[in-house]
Amino acid sequence: MGYLLLAGAIAAEVAATTAMKYSDGFSRLLPSLLTLLGYALAFVLLAQTLKTVSVGTAYAIWAGVGTAVIATIGVTFLGEGMNLAKATGIVLIIAGVVVLNLGGAH
């Protein structure tokens, strides 16, 4: 159940960060409200996750997967450029999360 809550926290954080892009510096009401709601939900779900998943593992997965997904959304949907350094960074983040989980940190 902890990892399901963590997936929800990641989804809420990704949605909030994406909405922030469209908030135009918090000058647009709906995207600004979605940003605040998304981050609030992300932290509530992350806090619930920490009841069953170690803090180091949960935070590493939350931050790493969220970062990789946001970078991918930026490239795929927001017209941000992709280069070798960015692609390598995303791969390293994903590899780090996998190694952390395989290493028995949870």
XYZ file of C-alpha atoms in Angstrom:
106
model
C 0.000 0.000 0.000
C 2.906 2.349 0.720
C 4.160 2.234 -2.841
C 0.663 2.876 -4.192
C 0.458 5.997 -2.019
C 3.926 6.969 -3.218
C 2.800 6.640 -6.841
C -0.106 8.955 -6.042
C 2.265 11.440 -4.400
C 4.472 11.403 -7.497
C 1.489 11.878 -9.814
C 0.212 14.807 -7.725
C 3.661 16.433 -7.678
C 4.067 16.024 -11.434
C 0.602 17.481 -12.054
C 1.352 20.404 -9.729
C 4.678 21.161 -11.387
C 3.094 21.005 -14.828
C 0.299 23.337 -13.693
C 2.933 25.710 -12.309
C 4.378 26.035 -15.814
C 0.980 27.304 -16.971
C 0.381 29.583 -13.953
C 2.486 32.336 -15.545
C 4.232 33.179 -12.291
C 1.054 32.554 -10.283
C -0.777 35.249 -12.235
C -3.366 32.826 -13.681
C -5.894 31.611 -11.116
C -6.802 28.071 -12.229
C -3.262 26.790 -12.846
C -2.148 28.460 -9.614
C -4.883 26.704 -7.630
C -4.047 23.378 -9.306
C -0.407 23.883 -8.334
C -1.256 24.487 -4.682
C -3.748 21.619 -4.546
C -1.337 19.232 -6.267
C 1.539 19.980 -3.917
C -0.717 19.729 -0.854
C -1.976 16.338 -2.027
C 1.565 15.204 -2.851
C 2.807 15.992 0.656
C -0.205 14.362 2.342
C 0.301 11.188 0.312
C 4.055 11.257 0.911
C 3.457 11.587 4.656
C 1.146 8.564 4.548
C 3.755 6.645 2.548
C 6.302 7.202 5.315
C 4.217 5.060 7.662
C 5.351 1.948 5.760
C 8.313 2.943 3.551
C 11.631 4.233 4.877
C 12.104 7.969 4.481
C 15.305 7.679 2.440
C 13.795 5.264 -0.036
C 10.465 7.077 -0.325
C 12.043 10.484 -0.800
C 14.604 9.228 -3.313
C 11.890 7.571 -5.390
C 9.534 10.562 -5.076
C 12.168 13.093 -6.066
C 13.904 10.948 -8.681
C 10.872 9.647 -10.521
C 9.161 13.035 -10.312
C 12.212 14.741 -11.782
C 12.552 12.207 -14.591
C 8.846 12.419 -15.474
C 8.833 16.230 -15.438
C 11.933 16.331 -17.654
C 10.241 13.906 -20.057
C 7.032 15.987 -20.089
C 9.088 19.087 -20.794
C 10.728 17.482 -23.800
C 7.632 15.693 -25.090
C 4.907 18.297 -24.581
C 6.490 21.653 -23.732
C 9.036 21.956 -26.517
C 12.108 21.758 -24.305
C 15.246 20.487 -25.975
C 16.810 17.076 -25.437
C 20.531 16.554 -25.521
C 22.900 13.822 -24.472
C 23.505 15.343 -21.028
C 19.770 15.587 -20.251
C 19.078 12.060 -21.514
C 22.001 10.695 -19.502
C 20.750 12.454 -16.391
C 17.271 10.969 -16.744
C 18.717 7.488 -17.255
C 20.968 7.896 -14.195
C 18.028 9.004 -12.050
C 15.987 5.970 -13.074
C 18.984 3.677 -12.567
C 19.545 5.144 -9.103
C 15.960 4.450 -8.075
C 16.209 0.877 -9.388
C 19.514 0.263 -7.579
C 18.117 1.733 -4.368
C 15.174 -0.670 -4.493
C 17.238 -3.699 -5.507
C 19.753 -2.925 -2.773
C 17.225 -3.669 -0.074
C 16.846 -0.079 1.123
C 13.132 -0.608 1.578
